[in-house]
Short mmCIF file of N, CA and C in Angstrom, two decimals:
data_model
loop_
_atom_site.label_atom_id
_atom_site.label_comp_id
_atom_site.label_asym_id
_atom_site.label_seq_id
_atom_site.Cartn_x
_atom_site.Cartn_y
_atom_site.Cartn_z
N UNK A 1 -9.42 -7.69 -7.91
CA UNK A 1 -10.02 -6.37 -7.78
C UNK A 1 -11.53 -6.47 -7.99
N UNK A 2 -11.43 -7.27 -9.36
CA UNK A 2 -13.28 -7.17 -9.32
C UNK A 2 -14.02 -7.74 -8.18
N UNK A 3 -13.60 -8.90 -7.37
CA UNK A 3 -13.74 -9.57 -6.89
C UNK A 3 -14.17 -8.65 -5.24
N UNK A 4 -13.59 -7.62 -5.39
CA UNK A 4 -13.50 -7.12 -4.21
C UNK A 4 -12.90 -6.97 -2.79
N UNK A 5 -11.37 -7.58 -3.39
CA UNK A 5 -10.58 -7.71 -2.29
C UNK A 5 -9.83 -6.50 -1.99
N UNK A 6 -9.34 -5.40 -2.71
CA UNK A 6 -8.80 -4.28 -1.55
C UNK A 6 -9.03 -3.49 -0.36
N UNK A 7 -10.58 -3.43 -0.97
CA UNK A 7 -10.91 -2.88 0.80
C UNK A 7 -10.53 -3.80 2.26
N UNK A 8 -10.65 -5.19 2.44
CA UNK A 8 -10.39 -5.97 3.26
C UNK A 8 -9.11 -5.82 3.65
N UNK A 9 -8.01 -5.56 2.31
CA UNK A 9 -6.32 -5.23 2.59
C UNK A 9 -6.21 -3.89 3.25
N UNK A 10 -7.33 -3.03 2.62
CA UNK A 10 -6.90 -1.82 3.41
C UNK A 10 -7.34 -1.60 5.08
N UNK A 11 -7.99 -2.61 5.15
CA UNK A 11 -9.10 -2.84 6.06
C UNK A 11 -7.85 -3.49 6.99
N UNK A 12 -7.40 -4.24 7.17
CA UNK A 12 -6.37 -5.00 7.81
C UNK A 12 -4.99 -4.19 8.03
N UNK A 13 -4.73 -3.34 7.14
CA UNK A 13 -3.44 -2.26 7.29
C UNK A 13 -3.99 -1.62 8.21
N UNK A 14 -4.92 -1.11 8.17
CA UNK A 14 -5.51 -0.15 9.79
C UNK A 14 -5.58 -0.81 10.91
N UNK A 15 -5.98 -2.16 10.52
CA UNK A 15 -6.70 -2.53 11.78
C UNK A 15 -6.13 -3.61 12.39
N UNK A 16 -5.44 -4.60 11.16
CA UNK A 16 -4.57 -5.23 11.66
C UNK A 16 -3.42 -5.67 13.03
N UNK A 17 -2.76 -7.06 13.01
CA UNK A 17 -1.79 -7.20 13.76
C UNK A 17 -0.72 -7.02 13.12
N UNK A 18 0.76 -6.73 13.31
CA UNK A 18 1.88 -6.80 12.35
C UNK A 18 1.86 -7.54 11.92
N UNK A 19 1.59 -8.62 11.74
CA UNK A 19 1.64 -9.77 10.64
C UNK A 19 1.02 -9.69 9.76
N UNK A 20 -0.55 -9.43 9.97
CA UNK A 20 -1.67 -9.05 9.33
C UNK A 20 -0.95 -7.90 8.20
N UNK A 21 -1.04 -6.57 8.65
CA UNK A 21 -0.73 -5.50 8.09
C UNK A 21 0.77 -5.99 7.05
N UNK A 22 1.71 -6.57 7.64
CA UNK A 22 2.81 -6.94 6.58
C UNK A 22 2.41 -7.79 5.05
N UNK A 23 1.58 -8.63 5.86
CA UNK A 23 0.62 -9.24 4.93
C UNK A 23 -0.12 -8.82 3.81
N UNK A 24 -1.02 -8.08 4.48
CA UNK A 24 -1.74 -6.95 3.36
C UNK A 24 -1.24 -5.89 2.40
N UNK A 25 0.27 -5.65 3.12
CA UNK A 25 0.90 -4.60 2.32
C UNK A 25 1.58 -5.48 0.87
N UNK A 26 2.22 -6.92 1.18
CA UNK A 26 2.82 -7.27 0.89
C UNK A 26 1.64 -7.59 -0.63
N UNK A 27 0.25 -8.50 -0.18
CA UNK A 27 -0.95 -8.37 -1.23
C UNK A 27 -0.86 -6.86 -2.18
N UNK A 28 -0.69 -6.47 -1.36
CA UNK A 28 -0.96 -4.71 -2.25
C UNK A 28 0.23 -4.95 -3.16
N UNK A 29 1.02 -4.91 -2.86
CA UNK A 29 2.68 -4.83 -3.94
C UNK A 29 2.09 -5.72 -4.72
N UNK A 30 1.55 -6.65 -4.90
CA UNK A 30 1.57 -7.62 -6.05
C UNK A 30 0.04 -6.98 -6.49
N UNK A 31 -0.85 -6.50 -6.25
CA UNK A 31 -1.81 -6.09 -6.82
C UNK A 31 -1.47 -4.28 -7.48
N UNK A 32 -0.63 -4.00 -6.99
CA UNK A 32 -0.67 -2.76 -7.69
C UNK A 32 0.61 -2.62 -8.80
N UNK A 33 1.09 -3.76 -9.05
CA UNK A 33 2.34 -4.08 -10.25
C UNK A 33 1.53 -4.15 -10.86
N UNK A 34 2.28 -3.54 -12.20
CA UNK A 34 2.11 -2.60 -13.72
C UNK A 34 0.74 -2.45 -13.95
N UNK A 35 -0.19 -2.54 -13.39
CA UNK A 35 -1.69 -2.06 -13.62
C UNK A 35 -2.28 -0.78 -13.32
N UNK A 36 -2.73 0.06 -13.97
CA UNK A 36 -3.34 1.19 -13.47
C UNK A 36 -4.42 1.11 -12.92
N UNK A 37 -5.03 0.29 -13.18
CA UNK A 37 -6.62 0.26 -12.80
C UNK A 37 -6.11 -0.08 -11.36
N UNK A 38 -5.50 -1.24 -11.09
CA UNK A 38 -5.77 -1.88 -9.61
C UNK A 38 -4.68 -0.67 -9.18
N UNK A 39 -4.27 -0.09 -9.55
CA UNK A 39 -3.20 1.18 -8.72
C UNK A 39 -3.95 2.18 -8.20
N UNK A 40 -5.39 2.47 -9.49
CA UNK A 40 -6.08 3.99 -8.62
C UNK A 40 -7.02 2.95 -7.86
N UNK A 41 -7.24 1.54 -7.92
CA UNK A 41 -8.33 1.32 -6.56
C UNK A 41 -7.91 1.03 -5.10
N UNK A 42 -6.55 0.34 -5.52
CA UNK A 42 -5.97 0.56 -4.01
C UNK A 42 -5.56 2.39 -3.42
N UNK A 43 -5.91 3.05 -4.42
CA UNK A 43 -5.27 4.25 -4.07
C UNK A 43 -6.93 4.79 -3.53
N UNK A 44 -7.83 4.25 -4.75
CA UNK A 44 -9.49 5.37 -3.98
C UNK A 44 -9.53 4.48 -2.40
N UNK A 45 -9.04 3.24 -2.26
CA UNK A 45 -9.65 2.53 -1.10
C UNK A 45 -8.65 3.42 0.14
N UNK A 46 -7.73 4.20 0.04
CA UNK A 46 -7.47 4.81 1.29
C UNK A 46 -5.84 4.24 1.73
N UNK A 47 -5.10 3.45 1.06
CA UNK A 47 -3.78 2.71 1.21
C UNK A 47 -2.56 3.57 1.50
N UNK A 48 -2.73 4.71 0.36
CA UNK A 48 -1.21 5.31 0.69
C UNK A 48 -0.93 5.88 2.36
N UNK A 49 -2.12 6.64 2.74
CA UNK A 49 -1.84 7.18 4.37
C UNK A 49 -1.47 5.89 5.12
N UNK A 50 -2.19 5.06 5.27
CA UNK A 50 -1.70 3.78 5.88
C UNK A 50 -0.35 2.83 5.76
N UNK A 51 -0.08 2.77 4.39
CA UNK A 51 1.37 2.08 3.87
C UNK A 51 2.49 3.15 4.37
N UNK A 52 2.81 4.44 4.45
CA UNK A 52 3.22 5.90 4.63
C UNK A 52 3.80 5.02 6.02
N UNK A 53 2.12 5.01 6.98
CA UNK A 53 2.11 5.11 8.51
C UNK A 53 2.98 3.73 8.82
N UNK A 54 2.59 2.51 7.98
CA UNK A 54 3.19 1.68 8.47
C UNK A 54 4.98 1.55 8.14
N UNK A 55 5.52 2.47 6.70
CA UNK A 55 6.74 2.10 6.29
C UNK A 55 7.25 2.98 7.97
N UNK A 56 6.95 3.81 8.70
CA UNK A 56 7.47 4.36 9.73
C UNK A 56 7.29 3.74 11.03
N UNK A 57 6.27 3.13 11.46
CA UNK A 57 6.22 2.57 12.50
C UNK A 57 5.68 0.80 12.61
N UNK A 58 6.05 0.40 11.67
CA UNK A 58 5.56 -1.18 11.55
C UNK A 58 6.90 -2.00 12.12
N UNK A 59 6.43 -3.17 11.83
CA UNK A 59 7.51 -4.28 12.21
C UNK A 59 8.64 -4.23 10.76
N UNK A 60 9.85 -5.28 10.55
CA UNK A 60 10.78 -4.66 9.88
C UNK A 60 10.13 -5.81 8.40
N UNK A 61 9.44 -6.50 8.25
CA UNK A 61 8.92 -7.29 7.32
C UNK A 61 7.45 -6.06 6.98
N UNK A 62 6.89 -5.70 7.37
CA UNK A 62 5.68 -4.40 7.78
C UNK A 62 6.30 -3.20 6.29
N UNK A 63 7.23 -2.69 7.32
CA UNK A 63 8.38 -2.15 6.19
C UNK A 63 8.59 -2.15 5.35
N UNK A 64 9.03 -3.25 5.00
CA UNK A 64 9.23 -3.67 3.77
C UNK A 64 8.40 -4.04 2.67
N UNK A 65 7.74 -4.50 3.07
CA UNK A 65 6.32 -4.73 2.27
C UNK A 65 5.59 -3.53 2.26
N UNK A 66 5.68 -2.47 2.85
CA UNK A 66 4.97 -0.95 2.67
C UNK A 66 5.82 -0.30 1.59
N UNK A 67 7.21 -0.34 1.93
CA UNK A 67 8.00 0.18 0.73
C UNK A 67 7.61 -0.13 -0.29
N UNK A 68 7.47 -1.42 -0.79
CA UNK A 68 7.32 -2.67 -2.15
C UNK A 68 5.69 -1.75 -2.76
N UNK A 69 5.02 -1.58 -1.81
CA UNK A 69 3.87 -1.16 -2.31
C UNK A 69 3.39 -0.06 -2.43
N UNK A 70 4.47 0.77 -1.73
CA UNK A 70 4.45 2.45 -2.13
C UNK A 70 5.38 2.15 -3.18
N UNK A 71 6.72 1.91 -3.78
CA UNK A 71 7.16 1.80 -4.88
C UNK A 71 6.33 1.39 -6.29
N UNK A 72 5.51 0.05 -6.44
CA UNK A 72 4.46 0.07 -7.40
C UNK A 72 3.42 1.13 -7.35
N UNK A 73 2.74 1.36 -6.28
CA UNK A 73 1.89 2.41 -6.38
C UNK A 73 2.05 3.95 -7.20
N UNK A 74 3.44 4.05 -7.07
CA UNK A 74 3.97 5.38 -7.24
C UNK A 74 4.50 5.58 -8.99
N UNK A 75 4.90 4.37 -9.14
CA UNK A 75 5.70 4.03 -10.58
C UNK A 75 4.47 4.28 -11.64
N UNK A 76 5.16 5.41 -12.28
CA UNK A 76 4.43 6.25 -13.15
C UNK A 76 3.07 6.59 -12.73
N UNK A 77 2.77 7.26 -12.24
CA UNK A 77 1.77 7.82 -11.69
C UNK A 77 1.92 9.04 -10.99
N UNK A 78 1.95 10.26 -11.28
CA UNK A 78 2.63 11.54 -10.41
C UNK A 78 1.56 11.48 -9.30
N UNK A 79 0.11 11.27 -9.33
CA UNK A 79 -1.13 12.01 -8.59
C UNK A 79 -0.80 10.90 -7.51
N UNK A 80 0.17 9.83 -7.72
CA UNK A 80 0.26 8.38 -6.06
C UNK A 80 1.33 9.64 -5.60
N UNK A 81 2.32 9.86 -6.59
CA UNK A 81 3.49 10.19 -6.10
C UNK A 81 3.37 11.60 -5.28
N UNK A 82 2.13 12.31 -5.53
CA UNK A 82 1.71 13.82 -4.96
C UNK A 82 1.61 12.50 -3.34
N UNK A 83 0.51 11.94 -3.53
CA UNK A 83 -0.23 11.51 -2.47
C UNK A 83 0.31 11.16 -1.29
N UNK A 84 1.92 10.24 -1.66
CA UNK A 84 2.62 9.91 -1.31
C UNK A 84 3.34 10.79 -0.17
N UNK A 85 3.59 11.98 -1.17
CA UNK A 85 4.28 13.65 -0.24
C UNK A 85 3.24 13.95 0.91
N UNK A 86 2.00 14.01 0.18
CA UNK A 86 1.10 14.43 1.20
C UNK A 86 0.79 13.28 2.25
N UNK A 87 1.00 12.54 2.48
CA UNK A 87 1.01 11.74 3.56
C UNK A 87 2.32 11.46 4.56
N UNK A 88 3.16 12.45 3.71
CA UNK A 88 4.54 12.22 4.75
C UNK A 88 5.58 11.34 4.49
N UNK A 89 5.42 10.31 3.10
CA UNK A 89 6.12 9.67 2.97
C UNK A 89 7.43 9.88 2.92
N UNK A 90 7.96 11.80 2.80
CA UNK A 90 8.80 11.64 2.43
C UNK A 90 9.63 12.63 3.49
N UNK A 91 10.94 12.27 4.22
CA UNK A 91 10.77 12.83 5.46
C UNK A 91 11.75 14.50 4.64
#
């Protein structure tokens, strides 16, 4: 995080290839386990609309790794879990 790697992940979930984007989501799940800090920066960098977009229309590894990282994101945190609604996550 200090380092400055989420924007590039979030950066690649948009812009990405499916591999790419499965990739990045899959980085996110392991960066946003049990930490708050790295949970609200992947959250200020713009992730949940994108992870949302991809658990619905990605490849089936894409998916999965969007789930993994909307699940940490969300775990204890109501304001991911609002964010989450508001992006549609939830049909």
């Amino acid at each position: 995080v200090e380092a400055g790697g989420i924007p590039p992940l979030v950066e690649l979930l948009r812009d990405g290839s499916d591999k790419g984007k499965a990739r990045a989501a899959w980085a996110l799940t392991n960066v946003a386990c049990n930490d708050d800090a790295n949970r609200a920066a992947v959250t200020a960098a713009g992730a949940i609309p994108l992870l949302v977009e991809l658990l619905s229309g990605g490849s089936d590894k894409g998916r999965a790794n969007a789930a993994g990282a909307l699940t940490n994101l969300v775990s204890g945190n109501k304001d991911n879990k609002a964010a989450v609604l508001a992006a549609g996550g939830v049909p």
